Tab-separated table of C-alpha atoms and ligand atoms in Angstrom:
chain	number	residue	atom	x	y	z
A	942	UNK	CA	-16.863	-5.562	0.670
A	943	UNK	CA	-13.777	-6.735	1.890
A	944	UNK	CA	-11.494	-4.345	4.156
A	945	UNK	CA	-7.346	-5.201	4.267
A	946	UNK	CA	-5.254	-4.047	6.736
A	947	UNK	CA	-1.327	-4.583	6.816
A	948	UNK	CA	-0.245	-4.164	10.659
A	949	UNK	CA	4.017	-4.196	10.696
A	950	UNK	CA	4.086	-6.743	7.909
A	951	UNK	CA	7.598	-8.346	7.104
A	952	UNK	CA	8.910	-11.242	4.997
A	953	UNK	CA	11.882	-12.511	5.150
A	954	UNK	CA	12.780	-15.382	2.632
A	955	UNK	CA	14.617	-18.091	4.215
A	956	UNK	CA	17.652	-16.971	2.117
A	957	UNK	CA	17.612	-13.707	4.181
A	958	UNK	CA	16.393	-11.516	1.646
A	959	UNK	CA	14.149	-8.744	2.851
A	960	UNK	CA	11.608	-8.655	0.437
A	961	UNK	CA	8.900	-6.673	2.798
A	962	UNK	CA	9.682	-4.651	5.593
A	963	UNK	CA	7.397	-3.518	8.375
A	964	UNK	CA	4.965	-2.369	6.054
A	965	UNK	CA	1.575	-1.109	7.400
A	966	UNK	CA	-1.150	0.015	5.397
A	967	UNK	CA	-4.844	-0.055	5.219
A	968	UNK	CA	-7.573	-0.858	2.236
A	969	UNK	CA	-10.960	0.460	2.764
A	970	UNK	CA	-14.149	-1.155	1.526
A	971	UNK	CA	-14.455	-0.460	-2.190
A	972	UNK	CA	-11.094	1.556	-2.480
A	973	UNK	CA	-8.273	1.344	-4.949
A	974	UNK	CA	-5.218	1.111	-3.447
A	975	UNK	CA	-2.320	0.831	-6.056
A	976	UNK	CA	0.860	-0.780	-5.151
A	977	UNK	CA	3.790	1.317	-6.969
A	978	UNK	CA	7.430	0.983	-6.737
A	979	UNK	CA	10.378	-0.374	-9.060
A	980	UNK	CA	11.158	-4.149	-9.978
A	981	UNK	CA	12.072	-5.913	-6.677
A	982	UNK	CA	10.639	-3.670	-4.096
A	983	UNK	CA	8.059	-6.262	-2.967
A	984	UNK	CA	5.225	-5.292	-4.561
A	985	UNK	CA	4.025	-8.998	-5.211
A	986	UNK	CA	4.997	-10.268	-2.177
A	987	UNK	CA	2.557	-8.065	-0.043
A	988	UNK	CA	0.061	-9.358	-2.728
A	989	UNK	CA	0.504	-12.649	-2.434
A	990	UNK	CA	0.752	-12.515	1.652
A	991	UNK	CA	-2.815	-11.277	1.220
A	992	UNK	CA	-3.774	-13.724	-1.218
A	993	UNK	CA	-2.659	-16.195	1.508
A	994	UNK	CA	0.018	-17.423	-0.966
A	995	UNK	CA	2.854	-16.477	1.255
A	996	UNK	CA	3.069	-16.423	5.163
A	997	UNK	CA	4.240	-13.034	6.928
A	998	UNK	CA	7.479	-13.689	8.725
A	999	UNK	CA	5.974	-11.401	11.387
A	1000	UNK	CA	2.993	-9.118	11.713
A	1001	UNK	CA	-0.396	-9.454	11.007
A	1002	UNK	CA	-2.554	-9.655	7.993
A	1003	UNK	CA	-6.712	-8.547	8.851
A	1004	UNK	CA	-9.292	-9.182	5.976
A	1005	UNK	CA	-12.273	-7.387	7.593
A	1006	UNK	CA	-11.503	-7.073	10.383
A	1007	UNK	CA	-10.247	-10.654	11.597
A	1008	UNK	CA	-6.903	-11.930	11.684
A	1009	UNK	CA	-6.643	-13.959	8.864
A	1010	UNK	CA	-2.626	-14.857	8.729
A	1011	UNK	CA	-3.742	-18.584	9.194
A	1012	UNK	CA	-6.907	-18.253	6.653
A	1013	UNK	CA	-6.231	-20.757	3.836
A	1014	UNK	CA	-6.406	-18.792	0.431
A	1015	UNK	CA	-9.822	-20.158	-0.479
A	1016	UNK	CA	-11.528	-19.005	2.453
A	1017	UNK	CA	-10.128	-15.137	1.947
A	1018	UNK	CA	-13.006	-14.408	-1.168
A	1019	UNK	CA	-10.206	-13.122	-3.086
A	1020	UNK	CA	-9.812	-13.249	-6.989
A	1021	UNK	CA	-6.374	-12.719	-8.619
A	1022	UNK	CA	-5.504	-11.221	-11.926
A	1023	UNK	CA	-2.124	-11.828	-12.763
A	1024	UNK	CA	0.504	-10.196	-15.644
A	1025	UNK	CA	0.836	-13.905	-17.449
A	1026	UNK	CA	-2.951	-15.180	-16.557
A	1027	UNK	CA	-3.038	-18.321	-18.637
A	1028	UNK	CA	-6.206	-18.943	-19.890
A	1029	UNK	CA	-7.560	-22.458	-20.746
A	1030	UNK	CA	-6.508	-22.950	-24.516
A	1031	UNK	CA	-8.871	-25.876	-25.229
A	1032	UNK	CA	-11.923	-24.015	-23.059
A	1033	UNK	CA	-13.913	-21.173	-25.018
A	1034	UNK	CA	-14.235	-17.514	-23.866
A	1035	UNK	CA	-17.538	-18.690	-22.055
A	1036	UNK	CA	-16.132	-21.896	-20.604
A	1037	UNK	CA	-13.131	-19.919	-19.246
A	1038	UNK	CA	-15.241	-17.211	-17.686
A	1039	UNK	CA	-17.651	-20.131	-16.166
A	1040	UNK	CA	-14.959	-22.193	-14.962
A	1041	UNK	CA	-14.363	-21.349	-11.044
A	1042	UNK	CA	-18.389	-21.659	-11.211
A	1043	UNK	CA	-18.162	-24.645	-12.214
A	1044	UNK	CA	-15.664	-26.024	-9.889
A	1045	UNK	CA	-17.937	-24.725	-7.065
A	1046	UNK	CA	-20.732	-26.464	-8.673
A	1047	UNK	CA	-23.048	-24.155	-10.058
A	1048	UNK	CA	-25.766	-25.055	-12.447
A	1049	UNK	CA	-25.382	-24.985	-16.192
A	1050	UNK	CA	-28.592	-22.500	-16.580
A	1051	UNK	CA	-27.509	-19.700	-13.725
A	1052	UNK	CA	-23.694	-20.335	-14.586
A	1053	UNK	CA	-24.376	-19.123	-18.189
A	1054	UNK	CA	-26.535	-16.317	-17.072
A	1055	UNK	CA	-23.635	-14.765	-14.715
A	1056	UNK	CA	-21.173	-15.192	-17.906
A	1057	UNK	CA	-22.847	-13.909	-19.932
A	1058	UNK	CA	-23.408	-10.583	-17.464
A	1059	UNK	CA	-20.056	-10.271	-17.026
A	1060	UNK	CA	-18.689	-10.689	-20.552
A	1061	UNK	CA	-21.267	-7.585	-21.791
A	1062	UNK	CA	-19.963	-5.499	-18.710
A	1063	UNK	CA	-16.381	-6.351	-20.177
A	1064	UNK	CA	-17.639	-5.662	-24.057
A	1065	UNK	CA	-16.594	-9.260	-25.239
A	1066	UNK	CA	-20.030	-10.656	-25.071
A	1067	UNK	CA	-19.830	-11.421	-28.871
A	1068	UNK	CA	-16.660	-13.374	-28.515
A	1069	UNK	CA	-17.999	-15.913	-25.886
A	1070	UNK	CA	-17.919	-19.261	-28.449
A	1071	UNK	CA	-14.338	-18.368	-29.202
A	1072	UNK	CA	-10.881	-19.575	-28.635
A	1073	UNK	CA	-8.394	-17.760	-26.711
A	1074	UNK	CA	-6.301	-17.924	-29.653
A	1075	UNK	CA	-8.780	-16.356	-31.755
A	1076	UNK	CA	-8.445	-13.043	-29.422
A	1077	UNK	CA	-6.552	-9.950	-29.135
A	1078	UNK	CA	-4.290	-9.644	-26.253
A	1079	UNK	CA	-6.863	-6.992	-24.826
A	1080	UNK	CA	-9.731	-9.345	-25.191
A	1081	UNK	CA	-8.054	-12.076	-23.492
A	1082	UNK	CA	-7.346	-9.980	-20.615
A	1083	UNK	CA	-10.672	-9.054	-20.322
A	1084	UNK	CA	-11.607	-12.579	-20.045
A	1085	UNK	CA	-9.098	-13.195	-17.352
A	1086	UNK	CA	-10.554	-10.274	-15.517
A	1087	UNK	CA	-14.105	-11.873	-16.245
A	1088	UNK	CA	-13.223	-15.098	-14.689
A	1089	UNK	CA	-12.038	-13.336	-11.695
A	1090	UNK	CA	-15.145	-11.350	-11.673
A	1091	UNK	CA	-17.502	-14.088	-11.817
A	1092	UNK	CA	-16.912	-15.613	-8.398
A	1093	UNK	CA	-18.085	-11.970	-7.076
A	1094	UNK	CA	-15.026	-11.693	-4.880
A	1095	UNK	CA	-15.033	-9.419	-1.909
A	1096	UNK	CA	-11.247	-8.616	-3.023
A	1097	UNK	CA	-9.425	-8.001	-5.921
A	1098	UNK	CA	-5.903	-8.650	-6.269
A	1099	UNK	CA	-4.300	-7.387	-9.431
A	1100	UNK	CA	-0.449	-8.030	-10.189
A	1101	UNK	CA	0.988	-5.712	-13.063
A	1102	UNK	CA	-2.248	-7.060	-15.434
A	1103	UNK	CA	-1.721	-5.046	-18.257
A	1104	UNK	CA	2.013	-5.082	-18.433
A	1105	UNK	CA	1.792	-7.337	-21.471
A	1106	UNK	CA	-0.311	-5.581	-23.458
A	1107	UNK	CA	0.644	-2.230	-25.730
A	1108	UNK	CA	0.336	1.507	-24.685
A	1109	UNK	CA	-2.481	2.404	-26.393
A	1110	UNK	CA	-4.512	-0.810	-25.175
A	1111	UNK	CA	-3.052	-0.409	-21.576
A	1112	UNK	CA	-4.572	3.649	-21.557
A	1113	UNK	CA	-7.605	2.017	-22.789
A	1114	UNK	CA	-8.381	-1.085	-20.924
A	1115	UNK	CA	-6.752	1.146	-17.188
A	1116	UNK	CA	-9.544	3.506	-17.517
A	1117	UNK	CA	-12.137	0.164	-18.160
A	1118	UNK	CA	-10.904	-1.217	-15.378
A	1119	UNK	CA	-10.936	1.092	-13.112
A	1120	UNK	CA	-14.432	1.840	-13.773
A	1121	UNK	CA	-15.554	-1.298	-13.735
A	1122	UNK	CA	-14.544	-2.329	-10.637
A	1123	UNK	CA	-15.563	0.825	-8.748
A	1124	UNK	CA	-19.113	-0.106	-10.544
A	1125	UNK	CA	-18.854	-3.738	-8.540
A	1126	UNK	CA	-17.815	-1.831	-5.135
A	1127	UNK	CA	-15.084	-4.277	-4.621
A	1128	UNK	CA	-11.953	-3.264	-2.720
A	1129	UNK	CA	-8.818	-3.771	-5.180
A	1130	UNK	CA	-4.915	-3.656	-4.655
A	1131	UNK	CA	-3.259	-3.394	-8.105
A	1132	UNK	CA	0.269	-3.603	-8.115
A	1133	UNK	CA	2.349	-1.985	-11.039
A	1134	UNK	CA	5.742	-0.092	-11.265
A	1135	UNK	CA	3.850	2.608	-13.861
A	1136	UNK	CA	3.359	5.633	-12.451
A	1137	UNK	CA	1.059	6.830	-15.040
A	1138	UNK	CA	-1.510	4.007	-14.319
A	1139	UNK	CA	-0.921	4.336	-10.484
A	1140	UNK	CA	-1.776	8.025	-10.524
A	1141	UNK	CA	-4.746	7.703	-13.107
A	1142	UNK	CA	-6.152	4.437	-11.687
A	1143	UNK	CA	-5.749	5.063	-7.703
A	1144	UNK	CA	-8.028	6.172	-5.170
A	1145	UNK	CA	-4.613	5.717	-2.987
A	1146	UNK	CA	-1.147	4.975	-3.721
A	1147	UNK	CA	1.223	3.143	-1.366
A	1148	UNK	CA	4.588	3.459	-2.806
A	1149	UNK	CA	7.240	1.020	-1.793
A	1150	UNK	CA	11.329	0.986	-2.314
A	1151	UNK	CA	13.482	-1.853	-0.919
A	1152	UNK	CA	10.356	-3.410	0.884
A	1153	UNK	CA	9.806	-0.445	2.479
A	1154	UNK	CA	6.687	1.717	2.591
A	1155	UNK	CA	7.426	5.575	1.468
A	1156	UNK	CA	4.168	7.207	1.380
A	1157	UNK	CA	0.840	6.674	1.049
A	1158	UNK	CA	-2.080	8.548	-0.300
A	1159	UNK	CA	-4.138	9.988	-3.357
A	1160	UNK	CA	-2.453	10.503	-6.136
A	1161	UNK	CA	-2.918	14.440	-5.469
A	1162	UNK	CA	-1.173	14.079	-2.113
A	1163	UNK	CA	1.805	11.806	-3.115
A	1164	UNK	CA	2.014	14.051	-6.337
A	1165	UNK	CA	1.969	17.166	-4.948
A	1166	UNK	CA	3.188	17.041	-1.495
A	1167	UNK	CA	5.444	13.784	-1.618
A	1168	UNK	CA	7.204	12.047	2.083
A	1169	UNK	CA	10.642	11.665	0.539
A	1170	UNK	CA	13.181	12.700	-1.763
A	1171	UNK	CA	12.545	8.991	-3.743
A	1172	UNK	CA	8.861	9.368	-3.837
A	1173	UNK	CA	9.320	12.883	-5.358
A	1174	UNK	CA	11.608	11.754	-7.825
A	1175	UNK	CA	9.467	8.529	-8.910
A	1176	UNK	CA	6.079	10.129	-9.584
A	1177	UNK	CA	5.763	12.843	-12.545
A	1178	UNK	CA	7.261	13.102	-15.981
A	1179	UNK	CA	9.564	14.705	-16.455
A	1180	UNK	CA	10.860	13.846	-13.184
A	1181	UNK	CA	10.945	16.338	-10.506
A	1182	UNK	CA	14.101	18.424	-10.660
A	1183	UNK	CA	15.867	18.286	-7.826
A	1184	UNK	CA	18.648	20.703	-7.141
A	1185	UNK	CA	21.184	21.090	-4.214
A	1186	UNK	CA	20.950	24.181	-2.398
A	1187	UNK	CA	22.875	25.751	0.946
A	1188	UNK	CA	20.155	27.738	3.069
A	1189	UNK	CA	21.356	31.064	4.694
A	1190	UNK	CA	18.844	33.121	6.766
A	1191	UNK	CA	18.557	37.037	6.829
A	1192	UNK	CA	16.911	37.094	9.985
A	1193	UNK	CA	13.165	39.039	9.388
A	1194	UNK	CA	13.741	39.585	5.548
A	1195	UNK	CA	14.234	35.938	3.477
A	1196	UNK	CA	15.292	32.780	3.378
A	1197	UNK	CA	18.408	32.340	0.413
A	1198	UNK	CA	18.271	29.331	-0.906
A	1199	UNK	CA	21.951	29.179	-2.760
A	1200	UNK	CA	21.818	27.194	-5.891
A	1201	UNK	CA	25.318	27.839	-6.575
A	1202	UNK	CA	25.406	30.507	-9.381
A	1203	UNK	CA	22.446	32.532	-8.496
A	1204	UNK	CA	20.028	31.758	-5.508
A	1205	UNK	CA	16.034	32.088	-4.356
A	1206	UNK	CA	14.793	33.926	-1.849
A	1207	UNK	CA	11.953	32.793	0.492
A	1208	UNK	CA	9.955	35.416	1.830
A	1209	UNK	CA	9.921	35.449	5.528
A	1210	UNK	CA	6.526	35.862	5.607
A	1211	UNK	CA	6.135	32.831	3.609
A	1212	UNK	CA	4.899	30.066	6.091
A	1213	UNK	CA	7.869	27.379	4.588
A	1214	UNK	CA	10.415	29.681	5.622
A	1215	UNK	CA	10.197	28.957	9.342
A	1216	UNK	CA	10.897	25.275	8.487
A	1217	UNK	CA	13.506	26.003	5.741
A	1218	UNK	CA	15.359	28.214	8.321
A	1219	UNK	CA	16.303	25.273	10.756
A	1220	UNK	CA	18.706	24.304	8.428
A	1221	UNK	CA	20.656	27.889	8.082
A	1222	UNK	CA	24.256	27.176	6.678
A	1223	UNK	CA	23.579	23.366	5.805
A	1224	UNK	CA	22.564	21.889	2.416
A	1225	UNK	CA	19.016	20.890	1.688
A	1226	UNK	CA	17.106	19.492	-1.970
A	1227	UNK	CA	14.654	21.718	-3.678
A	1228	UNK	CA	12.438	20.114	-5.878
A	1229	UNK	CA	10.710	21.663	-8.795
A	1230	UNK	CA	8.553	20.570	-11.006
A	1231	UNK	CA	8.475	21.462	-14.695
A	1232	UNK	CA	5.077	23.146	-14.103
A	1233	UNK	CA	6.601	25.220	-11.675
A	1234	UNK	CA	8.769	26.778	-14.105
A	1235	UNK	CA	8.139	29.294	-16.810
A	1236	UNK	CA	10.366	30.590	-19.554
A	1237	UNK	CA	10.083	34.618	-19.630
A	1238	UNK	CA	11.556	37.647	-21.137
A	1239	UNK	CA	15.635	38.241	-19.922
A	1240	UNK	CA	14.616	41.609	-17.920
A	1241	UNK	CA	11.661	40.046	-16.003
A	1242	UNK	CA	11.882	40.847	-12.381
A	1243	UNK	CA	10.862	38.825	-9.354
A	1244	UNK	CA	11.876	34.736	-8.861
A	1245	UNK	CA	13.652	34.232	-12.154
A	1246	UNK	CA	16.877	32.108	-12.665
A	1247	UNK	CA	19.010	32.898	-15.580
A	1248	UNK	CA	20.758	29.760	-17.688
A	1249	UNK	CA	21.514	28.234	-21.468
A	1250	UNK	CA	19.888	25.402	-22.895
A	1251	UNK	CA	22.476	22.237	-23.140
A	1252	UNK	CA	19.709	20.229	-25.334
A	1253	UNK	CA	16.023	20.324	-26.468
A	1254	UNK	CA	13.755	16.919	-26.296
A	1255	UNK	CA	10.848	17.001	-28.941
A	1256	UNK	CA	7.574	15.437	-27.789
A	1257	UNK	CA	5.126	16.368	-30.419
A	1258	UNK	CA	2.976	17.897	-28.391
A	1259	UNK	CA	5.426	20.199	-26.359
A	1260	UNK	CA	9.330	20.372	-26.166
A	1261	UNK	CA	11.563	20.117	-23.100
A	1262	UNK	CA	14.399	22.574	-22.684
A	1263	UNK	CA	17.289	20.970	-20.572
A	1264	UNK	CA	18.701	23.851	-19.134
A	1265	UNK	CA	22.167	24.785	-17.456
A	1266	UNK	CA	21.746	27.277	-14.272
A	1267	UNK	CA	25.162	26.505	-12.572
A	1268	UNK	CA	23.747	24.448	-10.098
A	1269	UNK	CA	24.101	20.821	-8.643
A	1270	UNK	CA	21.578	17.590	-9.423
A	1271	UNK	CA	20.491	15.423	-6.897
A	1272	UNK	CA	20.103	12.153	-8.394
A	1273	UNK	CA	18.075	9.142	-6.687
A	1274	UNK	CA	19.548	6.391	-6.586
A	1275	UNK	CA	16.819	3.954	-8.421
A	1276	UNK	CA	19.078	0.581	-7.535
A	1277	UNK	CA	18.550	1.179	-4.357
A	1278	UNK	CA	21.047	-0.022	-1.350
A	1279	UNK	CA	21.384	-3.727	-0.535
A	1280	UNK	CA	19.472	-5.686	2.291
A	1281	UNK	CA	22.358	-4.953	5.175
A	1282	UNK	CA	22.343	-1.035	4.177
A	1283	UNK	CA	18.584	-1.159	4.115
A	1284	UNK	CA	18.651	-2.695	7.512
A	1285	UNK	CA	21.253	0.263	8.948
A	1286	UNK	CA	19.348	2.587	7.009
A	1287	UNK	CA	16.222	1.163	9.038
A	1288	UNK	CA	17.918	1.145	12.431
A	1289	UNK	CA	18.959	4.897	12.148
A	1290	UNK	CA	15.498	5.903	11.034
A	1291	UNK	CA	14.645	3.879	14.215
A	1292	UNK	CA	17.192	6.057	16.103
A	1293	UNK	CA	15.803	9.286	14.691
A	1294	UNK	CA	12.121	8.704	15.130
A	1295	UNK	CA	11.760	10.252	18.429
A	1296	UNK	CA	13.544	13.358	17.048
A	1297	UNK	CA	11.161	13.298	13.641
A	1298	UNK	CA	8.262	12.767	15.708
A	1299	UNK	CA	9.176	15.647	17.882
A	1300	UNK	CA	9.254	17.874	14.620
A	1301	UNK	CA	5.912	16.436	13.694
A	1302	UNK	CA	4.330	17.065	16.866
A	1303	UNK	CA	5.904	20.834	17.100
A	1304	UNK	CA	3.127	23.742	16.793
A	1305	UNK	CA	3.694	26.379	14.692
A	1306	UNK	CA	6.009	28.140	16.989
A	1307	UNK	CA	8.177	31.016	16.976
A	1308	UNK	CA	10.921	31.299	13.829
A	1309	UNK	CA	13.403	30.884	17.071
A	1310	UNK	CA	12.396	27.692	18.163
A	1311	UNK	CA	15.166	25.376	18.209
A	1312	UNK	CA	14.795	22.034	16.868
A	1313	UNK	CA	16.779	19.317	18.142
A	1314	UNK	CA	18.299	17.413	15.217
A	1315	UNK	CA	21.064	14.760	14.877
A	1316	UNK	CA	24.224	15.902	14.241
A	1317	UNK	CA	26.159	15.896	10.537
A	1318	UNK	CA	28.227	12.581	12.098
A	1319	UNK	CA	25.325	10.427	12.997
A	1320	UNK	CA	22.787	11.465	9.970
A	1321	UNK	CA	22.946	9.172	6.829
A	1322	UNK	CA	23.326	12.081	3.933
A	1323	UNK	CA	21.505	11.905	0.390
A	1324	UNK	CA	24.122	14.804	-0.517
A	1325	UNK	CA	27.646	13.862	0.606
A	1326	UNK	CA	26.913	10.205	-0.077
A	1327	UNK	CA	27.588	9.425	-3.744
A	1328	UNK	CA	27.191	5.572	-3.706
A	1329	UNK	CA	23.661	6.264	-2.729
A	1330	UNK	CA	22.705	9.594	-4.791
A	1331	UNK	CA	24.974	10.902	-6.866
A	1332	UNK	CA	25.536	14.482	-8.021
A	1333	UNK	CA	25.923	16.278	-11.279
A	1334	UNK	CA	25.361	19.362	-13.222
A	1335	UNK	CA	21.704	20.350	-12.648
A	1336	UNK	CA	19.895	20.285	-16.118
A	1337	UNK	CA	16.503	21.813	-15.636
A	1338	UNK	CA	13.480	20.541	-17.190
A	1339	UNK	CA	11.610	23.457	-18.440
A	1340	UNK	CA	8.252	22.997	-20.858
A	1341	UNK	CA	8.424	24.997	-24.185
A	1342	UNK	CA	5.965	25.032	-26.716
A	1343	UNK	CA	6.030	22.525	-29.285
A	1344	UNK	CA	9.332	22.783	-31.798
A	1345	UNK	CA	10.181	26.246	-30.447
A	1346	UNK	CA	12.839	28.192	-32.777
A	1347	UNK	CA	15.798	28.036	-30.617
A	1348	UNK	CA	18.824	25.955	-30.486
A	1349	UNK	CA	20.943	24.405	-27.803
A	1350	UNK	CA	23.441	27.228	-26.242
A	1351	UNK	CA	20.553	29.425	-26.280
A	1352	UNK	CA	20.047	31.590	-22.940
A	1353	UNK	CA	16.700	31.000	-21.171
A	1354	UNK	CA	15.439	33.061	-18.113
A	1355	UNK	CA	12.876	30.711	-16.133
A	1356	UNK	CA	10.402	32.076	-13.725
A	1357	UNK	CA	9.851	29.978	-10.585
A	1358	UNK	CA	7.207	29.442	-8.700
A	1359	UNK	CA	8.092	29.859	-5.350
A	1360	UNK	CA	4.666	28.323	-3.564
A	1361	UNK	CA	5.375	25.268	-5.928
A	1362	UNK	CA	9.090	24.131	-4.576
A	1363	UNK	CA	9.166	20.623	-2.374
A	1364	UNK	CA	12.325	20.858	0.404
A	1365	UNK	CA	13.661	17.671	1.452
A	1366	UNK	CA	16.333	17.349	4.467
A	1367	UNK	CA	19.851	15.638	3.796
A	1368	UNK	CA	18.212	11.977	4.488
A	1369	UNK	CA	15.813	12.982	1.658
A	1370	UNK	CA	12.788	13.355	4.070
A	1371	UNK	CA	10.352	16.363	3.426
A	1372	UNK	CA	11.005	19.602	5.384
A	1373	UNK	CA	7.391	21.254	5.965
A	1374	UNK	CA	5.489	22.727	8.451
A	1375	UNK	CA	2.360	20.307	8.690
A	1376	UNK	CA	4.091	17.120	8.562
A	1377	UNK	CA	1.972	14.411	7.126
B	684	ATP	N1	10.364	-16.865	-2.716
B	684	ATP	C1	11.190	-16.254	-2.783
B	684	ATP	N2	12.577	-16.281	-2.193
B	684	ATP	C2	13.823	-15.141	-2.118
B	684	ATP	N3	13.580	-14.212	-2.412
B	684	ATP	C3	12.864	-13.870	-3.093
B	684	ATP	C4	11.296	-15.005	-3.152
B	684	ATP	N4	10.406	-14.184	-4.035
B	684	ATP	C5	11.072	-12.862	-4.053
B	684	ATP	N5	11.938	-12.832	-3.621
B	684	ATP	C6	12.614	-11.258	-3.464
B	684	ATP	O1	11.888	-10.461	-2.763
B	684	ATP	C7	12.170	-9.373	-3.165
B	684	ATP	C8	10.877	-8.531	-3.778
B	684	ATP	O2	10.029	-9.607	-4.420
B	684	ATP	P1	8.770	-9.041	-5.337
B	684	ATP	O3	8.252	-10.462	-6.080
B	684	ATP	O4	7.836	-8.962	-4.343
B	684	ATP	O5	9.230	-7.780	-5.836
B	684	ATP	P2	8.225	-6.912	-6.910
B	684	ATP	O6	7.760	-5.505	-6.644
B	684	ATP	O7	7.151	-7.601	-7.330
B	684	ATP	O8	9.200	-7.114	-8.366
B	684	ATP	P3	8.582	-7.124	-9.774
B	684	ATP	O9	8.156	-5.466	-9.972
B	684	ATP	O10	10.198	-6.897	-10.998
B	684	ATP	O11	7.574	-7.821	-10.434
B	684	ATP	C9	12.965	-9.385	-4.508
B	684	ATP	O12	14.142	-8.874	-3.768
B	684	ATP	C10	12.844	-10.794	-4.768
B	684	ATP	O13	14.012	-11.081	-5.323
B	685	MG	MG1	6.116	-8.378	-8.825
C-alpha cells in the first residue's frame, strides 16, 4: 500500500496564515498514523496537501517514494472520509457505497458483489436497501467508510470521522475502524483532536501545535516520554501535574528538586541526575502523572510529599483529589501563540538548534562535563513569561478509591515514584539523558 513522506512541508495561505510550518513526517506501508492537536493547529491542511486538494508553499509530498506535488488528486489512489461526510440522500445504502465503482465504469454485477463484501465487513449488510435517512448515525458513518473502502485505495485519509457521534458510539467505532483498516492493510492518516482516540487507535501519533510538529512516536513513546512540555500536557487524563522546581546539586549525594515548601531528591546514581544537575541554581519543570502518585500513611518514609486536599472530583470508578503541596504549577497555554510569535520562536529554535544537537550527540560523559547552553537573556522561558504559560498554586491530581471518606481540607501524604518523573527545561524541551 501507499507510503507517504512529507519533507519540510510548509503551507502559508494567501492571507499570511502559516498553517503548516516545516513539517517532516513518514507514514510506512500499512501504518495507522494519527495526527493529533487542538483546533487550528494545521491537521486538516496536512491531510488536504497529501490528498492534493491544497498545494504546499514549499517542501515535498512523496507518495510511494515519488514526488507527488504535481500529481492530480484522482491519480493518488487515496480515499478520504470527513467529519461531515455527505451521503446521497436519494440513493440507497448499496448505491451510495457502489457509487465510486459506477463512476469508474464497473459493471453492475461485480459492483454488487464488492458492495456486498464491504457492507458485510462493516456490519451493514442488512440495510443495503435503505435510504440514509433511515439509518442511525453510526450506520451512516459506516456507509461513508464503505464508500471509501470499496475503491480499494492505497491510502486512507480520515478527518475527524467520528466527531459527530456520541461518545459511546465513538468508542465502538474507533475499535472497528482501526481493526478494519489493519485487516485491509491500507496505510492511514487519521486526524483527531481527541487524545483518547489517538492513543487507542494509532500505530504512531504525530502531535502538532500551531503548524509545528511537536513529537512523533508510538502511543507508549509519546505518552511515556513526551518530547516537549506541550505534548506532556496534552496527553493523558487527568492532565500531567506540571510543577516548577529549582535545582540544587549536592555533589555525589543527590540533586534536590525544590518545589517551594518541600523537596524531592534525585539520587546521584540515578542516570537522570546528571542531566538535571546541569540546571543547578535554575528552575525547571517537573511533570508527574497521577499514576506515579500514591496516597500513603502519614509517617511513611521515602519520596513522600505532604499536602492538603483542596477539592475532590468523583468519577464513579475513581475519585481524584486535588492536593495543595505548596508548589507552583506551570500551566501550558492551550490557545498558543500568534503566527508572529511562532515565527520568532521558530527562528530562536533554529538559532539554538546547534546547542540542542550538541546535547543530543553527547555521550554519557562524566557528571562534570560542561554543556554549553544559551544565556538566560536569550532563551525563551516557559517559567517567567506569564503571557505564554502562566503560573498558579499547584493542585496535584491524585487518584483515590471511589468516594473516599475524606473531605476537602484533609491532609494527605503522597508517595512519588521518582522513576516516573518527567523533566523539562525552561523552554519546555525534555531534559533527558537519551534525547530521542
Ligand atoms: N483557506 C484558508 N485561508 C487562510 N487560512 C486558512 C485557510 N484554511 C485554514 N486556514 C487556517 O490555517 C490554520 C490551520 O487550519 P486547519 O484547518 O488545518 O486546522 P485543524 O487543525 O484542522 O483545526 P480543526 O481541528 O479545527 O479542524 C488555521 O489557523 C486556519 O484558520
Ligand atoms: Mg480540521
